Short mmCIF file of C-alpha atoms in Angstrom, two decimals:
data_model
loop_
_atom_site.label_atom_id
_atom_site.label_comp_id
_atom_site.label_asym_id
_atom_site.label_seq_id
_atom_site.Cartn_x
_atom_site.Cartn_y
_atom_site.Cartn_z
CA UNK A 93 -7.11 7.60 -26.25
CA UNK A 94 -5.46 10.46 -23.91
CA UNK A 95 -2.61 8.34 -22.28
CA UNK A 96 -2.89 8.57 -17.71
CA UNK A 97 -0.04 8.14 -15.62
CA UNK A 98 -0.34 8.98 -12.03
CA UNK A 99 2.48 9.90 -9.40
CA UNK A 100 1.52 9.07 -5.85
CA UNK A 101 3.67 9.74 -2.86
CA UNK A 102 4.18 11.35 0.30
CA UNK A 103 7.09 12.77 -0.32
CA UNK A 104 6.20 15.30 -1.59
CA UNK A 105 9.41 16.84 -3.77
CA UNK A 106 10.09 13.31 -5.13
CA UNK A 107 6.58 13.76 -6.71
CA UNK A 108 6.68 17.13 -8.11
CA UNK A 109 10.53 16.30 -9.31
CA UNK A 110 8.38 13.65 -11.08
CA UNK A 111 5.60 15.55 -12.54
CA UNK A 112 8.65 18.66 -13.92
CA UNK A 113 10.41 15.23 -15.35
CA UNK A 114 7.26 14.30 -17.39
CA UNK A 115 5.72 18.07 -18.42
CA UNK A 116 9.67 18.65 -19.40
CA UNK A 117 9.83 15.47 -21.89
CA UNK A 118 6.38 15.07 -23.13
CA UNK A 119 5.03 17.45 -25.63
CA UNK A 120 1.85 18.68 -24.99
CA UNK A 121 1.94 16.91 -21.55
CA UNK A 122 -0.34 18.47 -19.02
CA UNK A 123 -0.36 17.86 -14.97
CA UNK A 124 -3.82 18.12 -13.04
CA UNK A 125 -2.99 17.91 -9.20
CA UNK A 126 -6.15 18.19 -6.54
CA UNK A 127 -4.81 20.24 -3.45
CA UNK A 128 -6.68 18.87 -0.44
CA UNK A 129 -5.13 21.08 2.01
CA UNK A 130 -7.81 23.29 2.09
CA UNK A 131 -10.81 20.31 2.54
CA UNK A 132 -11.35 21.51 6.06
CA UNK A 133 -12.93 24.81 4.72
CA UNK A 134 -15.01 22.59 2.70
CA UNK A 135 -13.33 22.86 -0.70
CA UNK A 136 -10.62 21.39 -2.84
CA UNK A 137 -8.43 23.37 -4.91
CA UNK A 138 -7.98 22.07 -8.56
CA UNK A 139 -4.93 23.36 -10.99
CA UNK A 140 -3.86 22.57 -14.48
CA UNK A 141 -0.08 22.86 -15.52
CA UNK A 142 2.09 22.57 -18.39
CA UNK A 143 6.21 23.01 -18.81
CA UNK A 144 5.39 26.54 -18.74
CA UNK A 145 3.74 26.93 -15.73
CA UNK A 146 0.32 26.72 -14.67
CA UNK A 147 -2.43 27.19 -16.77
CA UNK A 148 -5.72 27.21 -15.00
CA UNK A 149 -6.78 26.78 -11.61
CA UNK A 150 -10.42 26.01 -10.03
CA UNK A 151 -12.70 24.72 -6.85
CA UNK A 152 -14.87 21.86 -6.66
CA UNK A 153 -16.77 21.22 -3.41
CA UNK A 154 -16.62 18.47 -0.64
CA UNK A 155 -18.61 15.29 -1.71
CA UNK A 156 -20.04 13.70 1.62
CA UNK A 157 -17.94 15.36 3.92
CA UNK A 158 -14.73 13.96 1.98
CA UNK A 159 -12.30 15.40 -0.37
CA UNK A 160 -11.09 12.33 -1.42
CA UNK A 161 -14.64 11.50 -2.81
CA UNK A 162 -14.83 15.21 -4.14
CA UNK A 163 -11.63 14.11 -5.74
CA UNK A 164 -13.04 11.26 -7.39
CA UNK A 165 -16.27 12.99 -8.60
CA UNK A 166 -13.98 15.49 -10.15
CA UNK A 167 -11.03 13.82 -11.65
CA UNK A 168 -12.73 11.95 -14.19
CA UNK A 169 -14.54 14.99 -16.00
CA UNK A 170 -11.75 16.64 -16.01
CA UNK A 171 -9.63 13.52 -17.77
CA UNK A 172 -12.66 13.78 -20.30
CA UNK A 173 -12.25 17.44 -21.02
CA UNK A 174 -8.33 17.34 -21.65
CA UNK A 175 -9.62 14.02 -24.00
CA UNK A 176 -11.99 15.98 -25.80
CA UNK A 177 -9.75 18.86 -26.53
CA UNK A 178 -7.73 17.30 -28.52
CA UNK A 179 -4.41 18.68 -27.67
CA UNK A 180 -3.13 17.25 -24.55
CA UNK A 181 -0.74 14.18 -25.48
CA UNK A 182 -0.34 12.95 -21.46
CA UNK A 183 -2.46 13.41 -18.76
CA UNK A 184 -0.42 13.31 -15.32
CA UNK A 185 -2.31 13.66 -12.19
CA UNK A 186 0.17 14.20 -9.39
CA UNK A 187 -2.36 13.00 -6.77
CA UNK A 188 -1.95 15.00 -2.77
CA UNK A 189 0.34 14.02 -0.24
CA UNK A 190 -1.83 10.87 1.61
CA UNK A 191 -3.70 9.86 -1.29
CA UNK A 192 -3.36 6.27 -2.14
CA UNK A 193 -2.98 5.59 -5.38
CA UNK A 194 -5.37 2.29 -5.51
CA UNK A 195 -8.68 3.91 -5.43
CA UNK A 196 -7.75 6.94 -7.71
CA UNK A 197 -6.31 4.13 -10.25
CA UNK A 198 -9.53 2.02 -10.02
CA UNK A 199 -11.32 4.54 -10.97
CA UNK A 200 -9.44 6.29 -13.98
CA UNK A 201 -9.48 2.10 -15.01
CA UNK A 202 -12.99 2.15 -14.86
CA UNK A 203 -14.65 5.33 -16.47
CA UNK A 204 -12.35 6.01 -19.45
CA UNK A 205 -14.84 4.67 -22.16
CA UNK A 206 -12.83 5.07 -25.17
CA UNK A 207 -11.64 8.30 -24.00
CA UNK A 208 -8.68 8.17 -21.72
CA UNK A 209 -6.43 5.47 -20.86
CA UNK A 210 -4.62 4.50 -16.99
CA UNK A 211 -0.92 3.43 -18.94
CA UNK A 212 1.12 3.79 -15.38
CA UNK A 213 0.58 4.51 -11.63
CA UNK A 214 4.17 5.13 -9.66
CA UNK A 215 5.16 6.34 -6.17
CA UNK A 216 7.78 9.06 -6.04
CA UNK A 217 10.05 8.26 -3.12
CA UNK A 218 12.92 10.39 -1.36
CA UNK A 219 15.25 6.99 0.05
CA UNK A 220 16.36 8.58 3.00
CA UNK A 221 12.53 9.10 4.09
CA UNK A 222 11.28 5.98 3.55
CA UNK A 223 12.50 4.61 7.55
CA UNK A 224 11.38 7.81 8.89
CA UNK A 225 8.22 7.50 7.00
CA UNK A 226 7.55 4.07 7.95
CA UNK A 227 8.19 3.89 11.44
CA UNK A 228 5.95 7.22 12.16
CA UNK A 229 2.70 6.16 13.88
CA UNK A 230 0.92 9.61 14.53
CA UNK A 231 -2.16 10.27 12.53
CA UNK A 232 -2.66 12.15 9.63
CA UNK A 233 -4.45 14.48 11.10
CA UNK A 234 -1.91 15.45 13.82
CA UNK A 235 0.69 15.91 10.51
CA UNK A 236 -1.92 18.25 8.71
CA UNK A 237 -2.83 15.11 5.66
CA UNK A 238 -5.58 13.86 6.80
CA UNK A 239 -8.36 13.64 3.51
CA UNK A 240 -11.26 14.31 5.78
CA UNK A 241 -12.79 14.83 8.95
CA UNK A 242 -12.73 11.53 10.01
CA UNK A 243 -9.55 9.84 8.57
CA UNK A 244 -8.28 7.90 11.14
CA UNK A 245 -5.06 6.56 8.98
CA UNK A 246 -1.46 6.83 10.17
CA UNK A 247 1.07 8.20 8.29
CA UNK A 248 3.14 5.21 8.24
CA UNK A 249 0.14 2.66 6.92
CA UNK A 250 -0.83 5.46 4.32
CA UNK A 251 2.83 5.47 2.92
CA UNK A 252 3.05 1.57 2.86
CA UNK A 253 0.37 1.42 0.71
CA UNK A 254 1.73 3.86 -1.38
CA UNK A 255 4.32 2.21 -1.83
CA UNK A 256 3.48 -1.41 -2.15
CA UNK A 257 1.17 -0.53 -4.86
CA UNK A 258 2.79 0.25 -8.00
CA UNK A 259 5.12 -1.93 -10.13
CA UNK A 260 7.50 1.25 -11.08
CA UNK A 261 9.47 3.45 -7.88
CA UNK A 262 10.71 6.89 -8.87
CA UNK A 263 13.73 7.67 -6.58
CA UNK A 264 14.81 10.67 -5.91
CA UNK A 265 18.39 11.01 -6.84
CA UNK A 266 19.83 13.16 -3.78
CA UNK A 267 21.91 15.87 -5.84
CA UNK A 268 19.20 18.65 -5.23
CA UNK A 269 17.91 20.14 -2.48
CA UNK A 270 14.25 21.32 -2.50
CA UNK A 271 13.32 24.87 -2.48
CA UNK A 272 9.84 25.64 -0.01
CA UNK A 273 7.15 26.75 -1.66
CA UNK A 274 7.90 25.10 -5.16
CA UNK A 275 4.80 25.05 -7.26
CA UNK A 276 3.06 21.07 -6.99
CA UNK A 277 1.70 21.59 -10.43
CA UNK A 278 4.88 22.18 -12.09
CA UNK A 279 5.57 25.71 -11.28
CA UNK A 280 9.61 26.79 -10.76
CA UNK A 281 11.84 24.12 -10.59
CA UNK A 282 13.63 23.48 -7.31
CA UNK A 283 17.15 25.49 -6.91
CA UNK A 284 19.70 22.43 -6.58
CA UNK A 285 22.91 21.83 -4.83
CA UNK A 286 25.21 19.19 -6.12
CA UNK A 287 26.36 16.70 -3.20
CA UNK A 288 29.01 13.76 -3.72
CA UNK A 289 27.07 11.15 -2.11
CA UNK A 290 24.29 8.97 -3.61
CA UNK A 291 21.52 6.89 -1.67
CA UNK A 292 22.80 5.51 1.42
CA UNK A 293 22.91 1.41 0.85
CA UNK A 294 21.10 0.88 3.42
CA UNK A 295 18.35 3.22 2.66
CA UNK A 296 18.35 1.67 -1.08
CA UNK A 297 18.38 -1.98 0.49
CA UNK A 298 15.24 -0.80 3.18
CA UNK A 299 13.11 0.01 -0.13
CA UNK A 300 13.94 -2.76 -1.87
CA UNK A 301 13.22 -5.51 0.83
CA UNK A 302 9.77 -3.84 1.23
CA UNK A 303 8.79 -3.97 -2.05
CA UNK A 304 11.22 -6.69 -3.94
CA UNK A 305 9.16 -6.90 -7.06
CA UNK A 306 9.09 -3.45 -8.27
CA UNK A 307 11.03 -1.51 -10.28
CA UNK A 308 13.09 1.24 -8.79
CA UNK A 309 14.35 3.98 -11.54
CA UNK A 310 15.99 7.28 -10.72
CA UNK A 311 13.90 10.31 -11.64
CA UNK A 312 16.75 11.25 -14.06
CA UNK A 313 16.88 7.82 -15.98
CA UNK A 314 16.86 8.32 -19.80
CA UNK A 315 14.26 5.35 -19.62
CA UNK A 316 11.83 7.32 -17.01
CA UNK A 317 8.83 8.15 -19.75
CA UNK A 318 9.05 4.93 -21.30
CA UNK A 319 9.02 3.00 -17.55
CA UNK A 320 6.03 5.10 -16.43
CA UNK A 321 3.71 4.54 -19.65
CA UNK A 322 4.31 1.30 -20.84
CA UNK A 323 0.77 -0.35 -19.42
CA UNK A 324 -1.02 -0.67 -16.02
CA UNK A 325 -3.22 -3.27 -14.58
CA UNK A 326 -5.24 -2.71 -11.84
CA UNK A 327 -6.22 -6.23 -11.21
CA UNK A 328 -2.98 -7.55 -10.71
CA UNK A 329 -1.95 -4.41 -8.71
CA UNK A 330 -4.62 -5.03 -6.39
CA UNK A 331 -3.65 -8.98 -6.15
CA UNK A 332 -0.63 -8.36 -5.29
CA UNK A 333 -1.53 -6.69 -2.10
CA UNK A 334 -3.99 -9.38 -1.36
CA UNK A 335 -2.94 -11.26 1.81
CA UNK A 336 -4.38 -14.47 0.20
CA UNK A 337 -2.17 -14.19 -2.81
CA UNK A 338 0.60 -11.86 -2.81
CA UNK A 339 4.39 -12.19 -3.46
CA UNK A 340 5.31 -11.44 -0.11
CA UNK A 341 9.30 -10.15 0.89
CA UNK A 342 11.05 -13.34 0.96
CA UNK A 343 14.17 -13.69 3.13
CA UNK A 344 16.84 -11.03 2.89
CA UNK A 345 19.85 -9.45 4.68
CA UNK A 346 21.60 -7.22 3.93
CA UNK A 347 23.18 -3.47 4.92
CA UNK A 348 21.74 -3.79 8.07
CA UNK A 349 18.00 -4.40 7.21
CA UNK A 350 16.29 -8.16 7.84
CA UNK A 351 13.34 -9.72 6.45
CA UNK A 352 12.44 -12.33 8.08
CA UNK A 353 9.39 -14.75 6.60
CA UNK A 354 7.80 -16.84 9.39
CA UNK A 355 5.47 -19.40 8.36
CA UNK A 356 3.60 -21.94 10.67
CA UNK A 357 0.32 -24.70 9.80
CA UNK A 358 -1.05 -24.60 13.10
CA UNK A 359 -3.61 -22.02 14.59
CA UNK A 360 -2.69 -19.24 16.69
CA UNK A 361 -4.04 -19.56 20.33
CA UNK A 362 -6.49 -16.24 20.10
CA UNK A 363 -5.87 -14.80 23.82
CA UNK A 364 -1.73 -15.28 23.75
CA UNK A 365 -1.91 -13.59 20.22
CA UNK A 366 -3.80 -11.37 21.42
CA UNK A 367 -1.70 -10.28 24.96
CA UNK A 368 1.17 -10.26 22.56
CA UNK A 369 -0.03 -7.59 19.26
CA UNK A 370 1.83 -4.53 20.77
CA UNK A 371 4.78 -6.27 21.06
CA UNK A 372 4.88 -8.07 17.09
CA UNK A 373 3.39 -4.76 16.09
CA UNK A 374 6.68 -2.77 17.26
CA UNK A 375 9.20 -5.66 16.29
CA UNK A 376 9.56 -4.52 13.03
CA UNK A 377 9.12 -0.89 10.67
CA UNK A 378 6.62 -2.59 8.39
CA UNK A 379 5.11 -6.63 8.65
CA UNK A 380 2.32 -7.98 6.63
CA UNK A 381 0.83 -11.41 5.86
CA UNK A 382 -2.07 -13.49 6.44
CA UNK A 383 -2.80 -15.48 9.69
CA UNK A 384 -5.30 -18.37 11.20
CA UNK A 385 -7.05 -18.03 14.63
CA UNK A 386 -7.92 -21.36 16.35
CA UNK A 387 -11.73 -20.55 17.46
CA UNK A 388 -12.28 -18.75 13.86
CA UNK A 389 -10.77 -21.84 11.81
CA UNK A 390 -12.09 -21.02 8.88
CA UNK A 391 -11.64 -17.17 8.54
CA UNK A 392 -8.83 -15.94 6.65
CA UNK A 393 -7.42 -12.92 8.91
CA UNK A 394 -5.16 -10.21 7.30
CA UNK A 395 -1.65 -8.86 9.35
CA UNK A 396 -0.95 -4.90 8.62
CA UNK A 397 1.55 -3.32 10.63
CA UNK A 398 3.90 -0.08 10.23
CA UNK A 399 4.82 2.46 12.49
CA UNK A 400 3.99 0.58 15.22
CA UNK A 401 0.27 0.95 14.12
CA UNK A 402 -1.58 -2.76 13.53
CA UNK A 403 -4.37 -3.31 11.51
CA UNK A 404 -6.21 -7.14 11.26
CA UNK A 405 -8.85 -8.05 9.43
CA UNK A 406 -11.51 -10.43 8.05
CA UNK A 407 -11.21 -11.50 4.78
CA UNK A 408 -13.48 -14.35 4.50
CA UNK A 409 -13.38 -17.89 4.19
CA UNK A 410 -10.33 -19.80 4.01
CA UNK A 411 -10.47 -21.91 0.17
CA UNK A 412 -10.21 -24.96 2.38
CA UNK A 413 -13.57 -23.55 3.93
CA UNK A 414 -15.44 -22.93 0.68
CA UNK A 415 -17.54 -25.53 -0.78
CA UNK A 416 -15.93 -26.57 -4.49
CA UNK A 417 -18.86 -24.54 -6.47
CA UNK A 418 -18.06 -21.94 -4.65
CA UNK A 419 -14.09 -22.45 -5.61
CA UNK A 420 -15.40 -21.44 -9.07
CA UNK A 421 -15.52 -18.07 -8.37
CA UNK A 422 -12.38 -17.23 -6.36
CA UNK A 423 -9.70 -15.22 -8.31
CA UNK A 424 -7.28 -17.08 -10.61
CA UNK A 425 -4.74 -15.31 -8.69
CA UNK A 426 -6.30 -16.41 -5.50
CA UNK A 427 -6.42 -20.48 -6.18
CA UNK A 428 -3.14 -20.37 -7.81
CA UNK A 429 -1.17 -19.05 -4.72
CA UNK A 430 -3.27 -21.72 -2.40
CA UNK A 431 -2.28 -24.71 -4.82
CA UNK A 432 1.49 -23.52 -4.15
CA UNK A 433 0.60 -23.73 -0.53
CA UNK A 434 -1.45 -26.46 -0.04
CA UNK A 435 -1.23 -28.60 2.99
CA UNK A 436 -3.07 -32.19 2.64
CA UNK A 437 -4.69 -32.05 6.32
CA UNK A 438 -5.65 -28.14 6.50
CA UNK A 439 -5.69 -26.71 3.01
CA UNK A 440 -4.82 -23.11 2.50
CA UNK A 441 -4.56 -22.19 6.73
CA UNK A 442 -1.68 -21.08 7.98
CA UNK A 443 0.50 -18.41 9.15
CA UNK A 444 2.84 -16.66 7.26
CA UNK A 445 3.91 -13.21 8.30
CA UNK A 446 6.97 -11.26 6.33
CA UNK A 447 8.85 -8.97 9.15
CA UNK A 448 11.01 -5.94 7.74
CA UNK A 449 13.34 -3.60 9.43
CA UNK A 450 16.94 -2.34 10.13
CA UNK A 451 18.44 -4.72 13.00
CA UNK A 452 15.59 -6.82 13.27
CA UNK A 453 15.22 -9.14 16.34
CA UNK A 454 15.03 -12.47 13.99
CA UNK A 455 14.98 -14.60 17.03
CA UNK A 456 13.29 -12.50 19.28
CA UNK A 457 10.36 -12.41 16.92
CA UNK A 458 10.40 -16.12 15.69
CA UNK A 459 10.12 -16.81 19.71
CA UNK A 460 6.93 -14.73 20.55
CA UNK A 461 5.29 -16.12 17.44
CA UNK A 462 5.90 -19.70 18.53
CA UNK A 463 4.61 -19.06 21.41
CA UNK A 464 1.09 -17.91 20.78
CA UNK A 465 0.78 -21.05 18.52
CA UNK A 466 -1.27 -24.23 19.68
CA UNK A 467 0.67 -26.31 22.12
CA UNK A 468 0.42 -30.46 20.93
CA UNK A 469 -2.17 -30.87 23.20
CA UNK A 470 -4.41 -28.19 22.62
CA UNK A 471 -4.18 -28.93 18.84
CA UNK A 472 -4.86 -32.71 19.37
CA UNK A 473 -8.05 -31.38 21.09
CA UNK A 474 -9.49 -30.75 17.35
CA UNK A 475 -11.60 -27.66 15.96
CA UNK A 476 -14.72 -28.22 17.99
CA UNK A 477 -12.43 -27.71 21.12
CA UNK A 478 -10.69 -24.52 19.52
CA UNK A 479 -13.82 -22.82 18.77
CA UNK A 480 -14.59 -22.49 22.43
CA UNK A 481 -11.17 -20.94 23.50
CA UNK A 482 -11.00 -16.97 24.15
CA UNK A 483 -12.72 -15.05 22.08
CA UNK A 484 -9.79 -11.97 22.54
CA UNK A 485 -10.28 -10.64 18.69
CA UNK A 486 -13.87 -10.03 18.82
CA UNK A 487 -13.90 -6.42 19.49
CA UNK A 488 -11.48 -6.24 16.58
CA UNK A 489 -12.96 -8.48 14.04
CA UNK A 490 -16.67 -7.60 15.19
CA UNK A 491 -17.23 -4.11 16.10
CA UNK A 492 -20.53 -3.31 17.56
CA UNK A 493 -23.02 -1.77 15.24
CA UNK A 494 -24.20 1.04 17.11
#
């Protein structure tokens, strides 16, 4: 089978650095990048490049008013074309700027029939842009990335998910200098200038707090092929951005940056969390986790925050909630995490929110949090009691259909 890797990223040179890298050291190697720049005229550019330069170039249409879904439709096709012709050895598809990888590696996963194979997904990533990346809260479309019409994303929740992802980081190793206009499909290489200073620490340390469990490899590291094709699985990728179940930063400080984990096994009070989301949204350059509202006790609510930017949502049921048939078909990954958690008296609810950034207010942010928990006597008053309290989240949780 024709072996896939794909390089995600919005950082743009890290990714074509990337993509060169690969074409350069793989034989027969051949990069298909969809440019999406150009979906407002109702198109998407497609090209085709090898070490030599490009190779062919094309346009597919806009499929329901989205190039990301004209993406989709056309991606796979063209995976079984390089396939059937016998002579590409790796498929790389350098995917645009805010493209997340997830959905693109889903469906490579899915639709290679014997033909093609998804063997690594990585984000490209420039260390000194990750802060300014991740604390940038204007839209996509105000930056010129947005992947359709209506793509309400910001650029910093786009580029956490890029990030968070992957097992594998390609770094950027800070002795060149990009040239403007380099070719994305592995055109020119970029002139370089040779500095004397590496990745500032506390750059290096940001990355690593965010995502702990990956592994970060320079884009010059003898190992960088092997790293990037040894085997993807898109089931555990997804789990592990699963608010039920994944590894979440664990405590950390160091060069300046804090992560702080905050965990609690009583409910939030719904209208003080809610009079205090702009504030916890803004306390930190990324936070994440899963929480518990008292008058929805047995929904299991989802914490996404970056660039100021905060994103909650329902998940479902709680396990606690679920009847045991219904345990049967929860995710291995899923009832694993929740037996490491268990609590006799509640189950699986809690809170437990993971808090990132360079001088972090640890104490600042531990008090708010407290304080939109369940006092002792509102508590004692028992779930019938809770479900009656303020309903704040309801325009958030339950948008009217219109």
């Amino acid at each position: 089978m024709l072996p896939v890797v794909i390089v995600a990223g919005l950082h743009r040179d890290a990714r074509r650095a990337v993509v060169r890298r690969l074409l350069r050291e793989v034989p027969g190697a051949v990069a298909l990048h969809h440019d999406l720049s150009a979906a407002p005229g109702g198109t998407v550019r497609r090209t085709l490049a090898d070490g030599t330069g490009l190779t062919d170039s094309g346009e597919t249409p806009l499929v329901n008013d989205c190039a990301c879904c004209a993406l989709r439709e056309d991606l796979v096709p063209e995976l079984e074309r390089l396939a059937d012709g016998g002579l590409c050895r790796l498929a790389v598809v350098e995917l645009w700027d805010s493209v997340e990888p997830r959905s693109m590696a889903e469906v490579v996963a899915a639709h290679g029939h014997g033909r093609f194979e998804l063997v690594g997904v990585t984000c490209a990533v420039d260390p000194a842009l990750v802060l300014p990346c991740m604390g940038n809260g204007d839209d996509l479309a105000e930056a010129g990335l947005a992947a359709a019409p209506g793509d309400q994303r910001v650029v910093a929740d786009t580029f956490a998910r890029q990030l968070e992802y992957p097992p594998v980081l390609v770094l950027a190793d800070g002795s060149e200098e990009s040239t403007p206009g380099t070719d994305a499909a592995g055109g020119a290489d970029a002139a370089g200038t040779d500095v004397l200073t590496g990745p500032d620490p506390a750059d290096l340390e940001l990355l690593t707090q965010l995502h702990p469990t990956a592994r970060r490899i320079p884009v010059t590291d003898p190992g960088l092929v092997a790293a990037l094709t040894a085997g993807f699985d898109p089931a555990a990728a997804a789990a592990r951005q699963h608010p039920a179940c994944a590894l979440l930063p664990q405590e950390a400080d160091a060069h300046g940056v804090t992560t702080h984990v905050w965990r609690a096994r009583r409910p939030f009070h719904p209208a003080r969390l809610h009079e205090a989301l702009e504030d916890l949204a803004c306390a930190a350059a990324r936070s994440r986790g899963r929480f518990w509202l008292a008058n929805r006790p047995d929904t299991l609510l989802s914490w996404d925050a970056a660039g100021g930017a905060l994103c909650v949502d329902n998940l479902g049921p709680w396990l606690a909630a679920l009847p045991d048939a219904a345990r049967d078909m929860v995710p291995a990954e899923r009832l694993a995490a929740a037996a490491l958690d268990w609590d006799p008296e509640v189950g699986d609810r809690g809170q437990l929110l993971a808090f990132v950034s360079p001088e972090l207010d640890v104490d600042g942010v531990t008090e708010l949090l407290d304080s939109c928990l369940l006092t002792d006597g509102e508590y004692a008053a028992g779930p019938e009691a809770w479900r009656r309290l303020d309903s704040a989240f309801d325009e958030l949780l339950d948008p009217a259909v219109p």
